[in-house]
Short mmCIF file of C-alpha atoms and ligand atoms in Angstrom, two decimals:
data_model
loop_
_atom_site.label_atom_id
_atom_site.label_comp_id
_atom_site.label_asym_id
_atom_site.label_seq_id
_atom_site.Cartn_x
_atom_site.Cartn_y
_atom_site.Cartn_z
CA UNK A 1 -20.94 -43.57 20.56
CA UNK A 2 -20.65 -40.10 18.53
CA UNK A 3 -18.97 -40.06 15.72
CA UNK A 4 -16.25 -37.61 15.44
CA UNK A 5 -16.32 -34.59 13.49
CA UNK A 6 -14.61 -33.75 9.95
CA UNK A 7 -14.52 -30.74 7.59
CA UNK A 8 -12.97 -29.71 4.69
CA UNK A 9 -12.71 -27.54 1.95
CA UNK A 10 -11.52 -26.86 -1.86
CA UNK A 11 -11.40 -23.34 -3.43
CA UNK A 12 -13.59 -22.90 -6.57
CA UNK A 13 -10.54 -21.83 -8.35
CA UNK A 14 -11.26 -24.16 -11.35
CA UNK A 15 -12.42 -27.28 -12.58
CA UNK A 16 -12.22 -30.76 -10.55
CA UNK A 17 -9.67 -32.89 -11.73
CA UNK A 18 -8.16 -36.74 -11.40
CA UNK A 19 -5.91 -35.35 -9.17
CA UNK A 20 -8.65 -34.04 -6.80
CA UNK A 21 -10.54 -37.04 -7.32
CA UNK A 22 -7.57 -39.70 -5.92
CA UNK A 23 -6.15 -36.89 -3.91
CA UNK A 24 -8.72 -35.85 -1.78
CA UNK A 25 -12.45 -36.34 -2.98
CA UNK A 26 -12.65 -40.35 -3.66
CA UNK A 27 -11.15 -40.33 0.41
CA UNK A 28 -13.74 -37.67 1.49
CA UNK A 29 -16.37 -40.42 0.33
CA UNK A 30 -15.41 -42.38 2.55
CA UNK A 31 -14.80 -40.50 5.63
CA UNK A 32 -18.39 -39.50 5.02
CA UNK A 33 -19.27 -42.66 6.98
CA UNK A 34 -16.95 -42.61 9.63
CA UNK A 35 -17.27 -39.29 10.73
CA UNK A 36 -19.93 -36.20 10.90
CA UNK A 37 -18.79 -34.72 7.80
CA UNK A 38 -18.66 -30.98 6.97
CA UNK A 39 -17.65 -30.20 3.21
CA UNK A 40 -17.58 -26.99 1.72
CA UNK A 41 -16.99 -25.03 -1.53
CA UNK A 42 -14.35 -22.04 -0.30
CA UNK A 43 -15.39 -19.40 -2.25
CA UNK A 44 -14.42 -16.96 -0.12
CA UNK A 45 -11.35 -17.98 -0.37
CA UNK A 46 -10.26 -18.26 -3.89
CA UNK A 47 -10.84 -14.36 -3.96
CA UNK A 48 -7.36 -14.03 -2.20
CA UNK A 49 -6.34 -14.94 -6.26
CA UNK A 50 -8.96 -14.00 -7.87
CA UNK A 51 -10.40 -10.91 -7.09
CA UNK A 52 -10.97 -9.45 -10.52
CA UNK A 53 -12.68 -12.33 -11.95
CA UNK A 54 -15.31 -12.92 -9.48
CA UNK A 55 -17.39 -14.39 -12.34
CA UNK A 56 -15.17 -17.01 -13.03
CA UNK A 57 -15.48 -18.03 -8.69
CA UNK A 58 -19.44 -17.93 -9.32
CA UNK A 59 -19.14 -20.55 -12.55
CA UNK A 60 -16.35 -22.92 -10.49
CA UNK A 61 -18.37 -22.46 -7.16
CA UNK A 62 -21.12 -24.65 -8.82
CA UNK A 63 -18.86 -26.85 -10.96
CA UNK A 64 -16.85 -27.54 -6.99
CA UNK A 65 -19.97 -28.00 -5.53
CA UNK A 66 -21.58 -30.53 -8.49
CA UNK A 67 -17.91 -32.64 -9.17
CA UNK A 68 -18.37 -32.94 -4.74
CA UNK A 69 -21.47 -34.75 -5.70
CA UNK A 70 -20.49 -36.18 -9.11
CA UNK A 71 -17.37 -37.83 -6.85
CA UNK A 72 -19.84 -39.44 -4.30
CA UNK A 73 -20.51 -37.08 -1.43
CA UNK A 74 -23.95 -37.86 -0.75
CA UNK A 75 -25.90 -34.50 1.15
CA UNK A 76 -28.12 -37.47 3.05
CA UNK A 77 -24.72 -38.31 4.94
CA UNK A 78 -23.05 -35.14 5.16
CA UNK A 79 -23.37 -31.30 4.89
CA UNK A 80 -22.55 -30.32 1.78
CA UNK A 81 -22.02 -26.46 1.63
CA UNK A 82 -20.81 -23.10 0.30
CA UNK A 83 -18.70 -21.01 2.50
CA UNK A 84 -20.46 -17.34 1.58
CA UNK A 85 -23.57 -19.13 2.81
CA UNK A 86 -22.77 -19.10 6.34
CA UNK A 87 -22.24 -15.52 6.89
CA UNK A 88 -20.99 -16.86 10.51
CA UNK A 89 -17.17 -17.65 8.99
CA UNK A 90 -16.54 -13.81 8.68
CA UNK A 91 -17.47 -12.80 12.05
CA UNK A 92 -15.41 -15.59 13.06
CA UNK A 93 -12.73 -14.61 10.80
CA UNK A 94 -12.61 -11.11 11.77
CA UNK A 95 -13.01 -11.72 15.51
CA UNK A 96 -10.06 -14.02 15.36
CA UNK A 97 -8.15 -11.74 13.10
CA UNK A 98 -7.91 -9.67 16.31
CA UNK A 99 -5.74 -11.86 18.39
CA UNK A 100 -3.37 -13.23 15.83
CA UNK A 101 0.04 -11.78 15.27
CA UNK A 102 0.99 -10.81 12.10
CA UNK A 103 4.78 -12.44 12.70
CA UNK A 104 2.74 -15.34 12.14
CA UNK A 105 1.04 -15.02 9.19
CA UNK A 106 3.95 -13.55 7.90
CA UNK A 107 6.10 -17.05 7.94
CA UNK A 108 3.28 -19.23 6.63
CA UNK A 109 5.18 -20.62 3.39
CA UNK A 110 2.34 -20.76 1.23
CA UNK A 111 1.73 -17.09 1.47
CA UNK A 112 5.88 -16.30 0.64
CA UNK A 113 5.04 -18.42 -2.08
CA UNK A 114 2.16 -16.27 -3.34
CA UNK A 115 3.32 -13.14 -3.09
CA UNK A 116 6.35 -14.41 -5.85
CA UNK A 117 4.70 -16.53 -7.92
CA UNK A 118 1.71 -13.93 -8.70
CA UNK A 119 4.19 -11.06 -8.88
CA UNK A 120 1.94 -8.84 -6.49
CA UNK A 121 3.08 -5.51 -5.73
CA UNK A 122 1.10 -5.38 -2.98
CA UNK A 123 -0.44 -7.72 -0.88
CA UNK A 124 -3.71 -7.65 0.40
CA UNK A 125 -4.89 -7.99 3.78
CA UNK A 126 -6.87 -10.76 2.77
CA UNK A 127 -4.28 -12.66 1.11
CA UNK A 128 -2.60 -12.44 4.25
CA UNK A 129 -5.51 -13.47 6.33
CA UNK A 130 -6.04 -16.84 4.46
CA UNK A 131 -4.83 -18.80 7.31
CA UNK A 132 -7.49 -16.86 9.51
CA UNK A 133 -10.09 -17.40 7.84
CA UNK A 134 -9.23 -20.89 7.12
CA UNK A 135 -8.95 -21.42 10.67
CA UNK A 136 -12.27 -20.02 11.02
CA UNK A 137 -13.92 -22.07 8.90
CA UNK A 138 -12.19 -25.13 11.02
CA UNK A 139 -13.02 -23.67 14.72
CA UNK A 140 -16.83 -22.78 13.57
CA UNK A 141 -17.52 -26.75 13.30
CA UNK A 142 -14.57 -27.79 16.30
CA UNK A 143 -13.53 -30.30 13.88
CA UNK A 144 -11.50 -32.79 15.53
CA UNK A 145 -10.13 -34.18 12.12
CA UNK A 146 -9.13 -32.02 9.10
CA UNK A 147 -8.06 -33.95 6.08
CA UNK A 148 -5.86 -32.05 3.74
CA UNK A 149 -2.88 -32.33 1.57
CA UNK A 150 0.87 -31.66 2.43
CA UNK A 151 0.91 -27.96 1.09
CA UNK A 152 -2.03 -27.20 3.83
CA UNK A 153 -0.55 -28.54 6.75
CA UNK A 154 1.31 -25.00 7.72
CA UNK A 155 -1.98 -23.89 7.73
CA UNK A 156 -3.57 -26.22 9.83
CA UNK A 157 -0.30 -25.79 12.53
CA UNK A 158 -0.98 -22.18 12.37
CA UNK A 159 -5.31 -22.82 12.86
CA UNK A 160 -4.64 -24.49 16.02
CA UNK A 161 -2.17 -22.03 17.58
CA UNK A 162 -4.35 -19.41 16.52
CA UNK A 163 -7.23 -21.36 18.84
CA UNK A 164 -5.25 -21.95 21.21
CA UNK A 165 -4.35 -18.41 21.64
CA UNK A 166 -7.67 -17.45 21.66
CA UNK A 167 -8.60 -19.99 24.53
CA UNK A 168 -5.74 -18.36 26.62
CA UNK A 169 -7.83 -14.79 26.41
CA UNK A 170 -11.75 -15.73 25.93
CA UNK A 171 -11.37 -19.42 28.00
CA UNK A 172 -11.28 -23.09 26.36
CA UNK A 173 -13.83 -22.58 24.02
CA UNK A 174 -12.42 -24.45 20.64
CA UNK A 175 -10.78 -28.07 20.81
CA UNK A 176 -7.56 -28.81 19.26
CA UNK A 177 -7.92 -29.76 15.89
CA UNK A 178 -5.64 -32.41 14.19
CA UNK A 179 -5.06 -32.76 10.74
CA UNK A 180 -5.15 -35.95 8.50
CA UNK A 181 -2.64 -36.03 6.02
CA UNK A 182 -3.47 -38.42 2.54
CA UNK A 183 -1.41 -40.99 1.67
CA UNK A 184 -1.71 -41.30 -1.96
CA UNK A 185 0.88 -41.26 -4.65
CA UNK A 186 0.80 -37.91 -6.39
CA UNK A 187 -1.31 -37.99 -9.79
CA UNK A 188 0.52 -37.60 -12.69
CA UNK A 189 -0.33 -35.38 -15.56
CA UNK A 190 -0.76 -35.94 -19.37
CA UNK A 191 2.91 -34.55 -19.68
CA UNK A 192 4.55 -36.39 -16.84
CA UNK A 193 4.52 -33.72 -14.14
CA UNK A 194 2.12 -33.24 -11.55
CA UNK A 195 -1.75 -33.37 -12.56
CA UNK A 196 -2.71 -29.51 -12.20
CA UNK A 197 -5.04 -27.24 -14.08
CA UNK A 198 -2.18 -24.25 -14.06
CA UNK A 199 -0.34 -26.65 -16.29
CA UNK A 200 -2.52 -27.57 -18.76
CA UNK A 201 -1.71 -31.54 -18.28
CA UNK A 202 -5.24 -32.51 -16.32
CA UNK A 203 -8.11 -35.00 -17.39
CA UNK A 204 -11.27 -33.20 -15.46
CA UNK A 205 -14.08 -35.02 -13.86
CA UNK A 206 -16.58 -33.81 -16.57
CA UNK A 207 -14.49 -34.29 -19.86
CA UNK A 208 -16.32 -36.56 -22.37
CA UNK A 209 -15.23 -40.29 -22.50
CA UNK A 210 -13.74 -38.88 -26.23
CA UNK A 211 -12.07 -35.85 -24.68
CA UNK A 212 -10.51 -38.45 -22.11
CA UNK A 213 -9.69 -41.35 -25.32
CA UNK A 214 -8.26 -38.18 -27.07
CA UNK A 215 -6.11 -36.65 -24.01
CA UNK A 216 -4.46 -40.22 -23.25
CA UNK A 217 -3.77 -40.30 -26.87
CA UNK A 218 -1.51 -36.98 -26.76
CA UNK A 219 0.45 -38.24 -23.42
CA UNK A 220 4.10 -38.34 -23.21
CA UNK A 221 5.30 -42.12 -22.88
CA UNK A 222 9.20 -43.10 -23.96
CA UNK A 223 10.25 -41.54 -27.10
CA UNK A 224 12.71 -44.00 -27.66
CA UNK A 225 9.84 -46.54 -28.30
CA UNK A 226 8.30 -45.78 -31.88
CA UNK A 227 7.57 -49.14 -32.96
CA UNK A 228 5.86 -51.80 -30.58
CA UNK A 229 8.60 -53.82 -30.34
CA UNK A 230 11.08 -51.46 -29.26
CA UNK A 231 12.16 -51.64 -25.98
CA UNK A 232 10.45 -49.31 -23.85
CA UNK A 233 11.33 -47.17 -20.42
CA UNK A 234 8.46 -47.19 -18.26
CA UNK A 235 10.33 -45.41 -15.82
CA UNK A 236 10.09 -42.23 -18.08
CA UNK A 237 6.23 -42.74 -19.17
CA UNK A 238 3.09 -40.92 -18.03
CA UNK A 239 0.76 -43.37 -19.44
CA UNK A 240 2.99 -46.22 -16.99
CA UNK A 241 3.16 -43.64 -13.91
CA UNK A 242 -0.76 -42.98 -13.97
CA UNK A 243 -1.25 -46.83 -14.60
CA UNK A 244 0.90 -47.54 -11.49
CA UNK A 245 -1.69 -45.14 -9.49
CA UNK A 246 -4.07 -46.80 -9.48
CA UNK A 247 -2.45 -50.06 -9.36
CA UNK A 248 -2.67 -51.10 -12.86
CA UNK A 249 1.11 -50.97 -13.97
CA UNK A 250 1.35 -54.84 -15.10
CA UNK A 251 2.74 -54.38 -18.61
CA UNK A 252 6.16 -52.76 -17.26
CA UNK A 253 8.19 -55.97 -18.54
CA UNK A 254 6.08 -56.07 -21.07
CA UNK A 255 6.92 -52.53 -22.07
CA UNK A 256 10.67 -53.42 -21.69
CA UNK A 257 10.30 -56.51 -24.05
CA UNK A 258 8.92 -54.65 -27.03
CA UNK A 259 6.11 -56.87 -26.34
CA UNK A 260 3.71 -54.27 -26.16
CA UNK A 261 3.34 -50.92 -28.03
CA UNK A 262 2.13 -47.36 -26.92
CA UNK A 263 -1.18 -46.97 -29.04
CA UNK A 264 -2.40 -50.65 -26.91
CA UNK A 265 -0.75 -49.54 -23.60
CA UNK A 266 -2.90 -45.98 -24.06
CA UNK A 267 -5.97 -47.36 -24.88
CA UNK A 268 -5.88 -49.61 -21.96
CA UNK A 269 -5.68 -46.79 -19.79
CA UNK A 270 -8.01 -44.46 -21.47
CA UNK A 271 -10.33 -47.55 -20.92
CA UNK A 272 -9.51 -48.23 -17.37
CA UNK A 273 -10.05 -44.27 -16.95
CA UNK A 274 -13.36 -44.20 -18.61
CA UNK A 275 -14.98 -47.08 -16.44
CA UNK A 276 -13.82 -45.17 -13.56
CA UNK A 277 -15.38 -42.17 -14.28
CA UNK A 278 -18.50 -43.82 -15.94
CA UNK A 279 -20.56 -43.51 -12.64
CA UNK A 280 -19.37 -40.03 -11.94
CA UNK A 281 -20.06 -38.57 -15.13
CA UNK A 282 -23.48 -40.21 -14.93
CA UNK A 283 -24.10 -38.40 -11.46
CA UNK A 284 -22.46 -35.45 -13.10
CA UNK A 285 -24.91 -35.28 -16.14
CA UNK A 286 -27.68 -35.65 -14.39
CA UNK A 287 -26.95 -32.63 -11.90
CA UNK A 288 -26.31 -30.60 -14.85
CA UNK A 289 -29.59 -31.75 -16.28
CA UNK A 290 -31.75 -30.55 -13.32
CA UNK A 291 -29.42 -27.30 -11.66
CA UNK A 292 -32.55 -26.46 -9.19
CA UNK A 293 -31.44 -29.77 -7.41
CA UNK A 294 -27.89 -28.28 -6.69
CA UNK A 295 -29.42 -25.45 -5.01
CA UNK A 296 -32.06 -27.38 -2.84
CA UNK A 297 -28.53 -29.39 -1.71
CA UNK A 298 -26.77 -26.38 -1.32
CA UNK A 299 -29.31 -24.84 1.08
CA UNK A 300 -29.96 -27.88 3.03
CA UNK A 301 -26.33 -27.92 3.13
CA UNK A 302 -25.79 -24.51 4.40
CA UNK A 303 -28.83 -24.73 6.99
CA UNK A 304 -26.80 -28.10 8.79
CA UNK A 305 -23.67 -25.73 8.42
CA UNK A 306 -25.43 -22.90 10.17
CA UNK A 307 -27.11 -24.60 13.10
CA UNK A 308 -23.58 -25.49 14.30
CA UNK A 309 -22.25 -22.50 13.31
CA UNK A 310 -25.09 -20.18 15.31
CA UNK A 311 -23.98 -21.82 18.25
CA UNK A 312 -20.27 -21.89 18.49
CA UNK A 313 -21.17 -18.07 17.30
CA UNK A 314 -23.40 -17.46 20.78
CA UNK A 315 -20.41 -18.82 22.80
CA UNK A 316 -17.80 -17.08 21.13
CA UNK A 317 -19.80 -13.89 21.57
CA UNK A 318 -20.88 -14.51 24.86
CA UNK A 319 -16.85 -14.90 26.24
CA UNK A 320 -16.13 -11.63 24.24
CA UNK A 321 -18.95 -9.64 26.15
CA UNK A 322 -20.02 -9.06 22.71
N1 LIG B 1 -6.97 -23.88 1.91
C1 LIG B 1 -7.60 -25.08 1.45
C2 LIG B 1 -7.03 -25.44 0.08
O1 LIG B 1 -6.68 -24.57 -0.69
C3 LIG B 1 -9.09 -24.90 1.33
C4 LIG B 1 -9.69 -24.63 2.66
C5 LIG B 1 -10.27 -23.49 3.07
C6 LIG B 1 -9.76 -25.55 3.74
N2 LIG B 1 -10.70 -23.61 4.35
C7 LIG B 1 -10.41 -24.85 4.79
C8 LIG B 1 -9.33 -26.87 3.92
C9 LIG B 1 -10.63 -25.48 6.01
C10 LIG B 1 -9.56 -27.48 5.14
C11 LIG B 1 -10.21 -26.77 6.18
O2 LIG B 1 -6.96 -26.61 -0.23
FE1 LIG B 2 4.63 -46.21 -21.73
FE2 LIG B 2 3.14 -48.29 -22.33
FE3 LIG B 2 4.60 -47.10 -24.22
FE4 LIG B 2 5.76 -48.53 -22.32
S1 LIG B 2 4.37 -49.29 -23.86
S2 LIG B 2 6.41 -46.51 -23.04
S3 LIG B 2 4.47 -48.11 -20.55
S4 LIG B 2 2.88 -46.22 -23.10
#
């Protein structure tokens, strides 16, 4: 029986964080074995936000691409790839950019979103086309699985009307895609509120284990508890709500009892963060130690990308009379 097939991306946009890791990566590890895996540093993408610091893309696209490994993708199981390799996902993107509407791309929330938050007097064309290309990067491998997070799931709706459009013209030539949502409680940050590199509040995949001792040691927990044995709130702590990620939240009553004070509840969990990361960081260092083995994975990476890619290309052509 063939396995079915799975792709997804991240934008180089910055450095890998726990909230990647738990989010998304640590399950991408292990979809690697149930499925033909595509996974892919979206380069092209993160110039929708960054277009005037291109060098800043070209320093995260390797950091992406090394935390994928550091996190336990393994090239040997999947393809491990940049998008701007595989010249194939603009063709696409600009072939497909010809049947969709731009009522559509116009509602996608994420992109009303954008166009506030960065305060853009203009938009760009590619801004607008994320979901295109995005859906081009999906169609090129006729995933049948696409995990992602709740804020891409607009996207993915929009990807498979936008195939299914283009079936209607060209004929069925890309299967519906589905996506796979991950069910994981939301990573807290050092400060309480959502783990994100925008707000300053992340632990990375390649901090030290002394940047990560030193982080936990600046996180908000209850400011009613100075003293050990006051009682404390857990309820209101960041050191309790990243504890109760990963399943690790067993001093709550102790907490409440005063039996336990901050400085020994922190150091348990900058403890319990640094085993988890030990075998990362080891992978991690020792990518960074020899950077011509990145590239030999990216290539090999990009050549599995671009067989499939070559041929979904020939078909698409071919129904286009192009
Ligand atoms: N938009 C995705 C994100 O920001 C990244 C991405 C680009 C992607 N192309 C994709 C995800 C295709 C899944 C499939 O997270
Ligand atoms: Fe948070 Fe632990 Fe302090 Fe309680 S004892 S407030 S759980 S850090």
């Amino acid at each position: 029986m063939s396995k079915g097939r799975l792709l997804s991306g991240m934008q180089p946009t910055g450095l890998l964080h726990l909230g990647n890791l738990e989010g998304a990566l640590a399950n991408w590890v292990k979809l690697q074995d149930e499925y033909e895996a595509f996974y892919f540093v979206a380069d092209w993408h993160a110039l929708t936000t960054m277009l005037d610091r291109t060098e800043l893309i070209a320093k995260y696209r390797r950091e992406v691409a090394t935390d994928f490994l550091a996190a336990g993708l393994d090239p040997e199981k999947c393809a491990i790839f940049v998008q701007s390799d595989v010249k194939e996902h603009a063709e696409l993107h600009l072939l497909l950019s010809m049947s969709t509407p731009v009522g559509w791309l116009e509602r996608v929330p994420t992109f009303k979103e954008k166009k506030e938050q960065l305060h853009l007097e203009t938009v760009s064309y590619g801004l607008m086309g994320y979901p295109v290309l995005m859906t081009a990067d999906i169609l090129m491998y006729k995933a049948d699985v696409v995990p992602v997070g709740q804020d891409q799931l607009p996207h993915l709706e929009l990807s498979r009307e936008i195939g299914r459009r283009f079936n209607n013209i060209y004929g069925e030539i890309f299967p519906d895609c589905k996506g796979m949502l991950t069910k994981y409680a939301a990573m807290p940050g050092l400060d309480g509120r959502k783990m994100s590199k925008s707000y300053g509040n992340a632990i990375y995949l390649c901090d030290s284990p002394e940047e990560t001792i030193e982080k936990v040691r600046t996180m908000f927990t209850d400011p009613l508890k100075i003293r050990k044995d006051d009682p404390g709130h857990p309820g209101g702590c960041a050191v309790y709500a990243m504890m109760d990620v990963y399943g690790q939240a067993d001093m709550h009553d102790d907490c409440e009892a005063g039996k336990i004070g901050c400085m020994q509840c922190k150091k348990r969990l900058a403890n319990f963060l640094n085993g988890r990361l030990a075998p990362i960081r080891e992978r991690r260092n020792e990518l960074v130690q020899h950077p011509e083995r990145l590239d030999e994975i990216l290539a090999a990476g990009a050549e599995k990308a671009r067989k499939v890619a070559k041929v979904t290309m020939e078909e698409v052509r071919e129904a286009m009379h192009f």
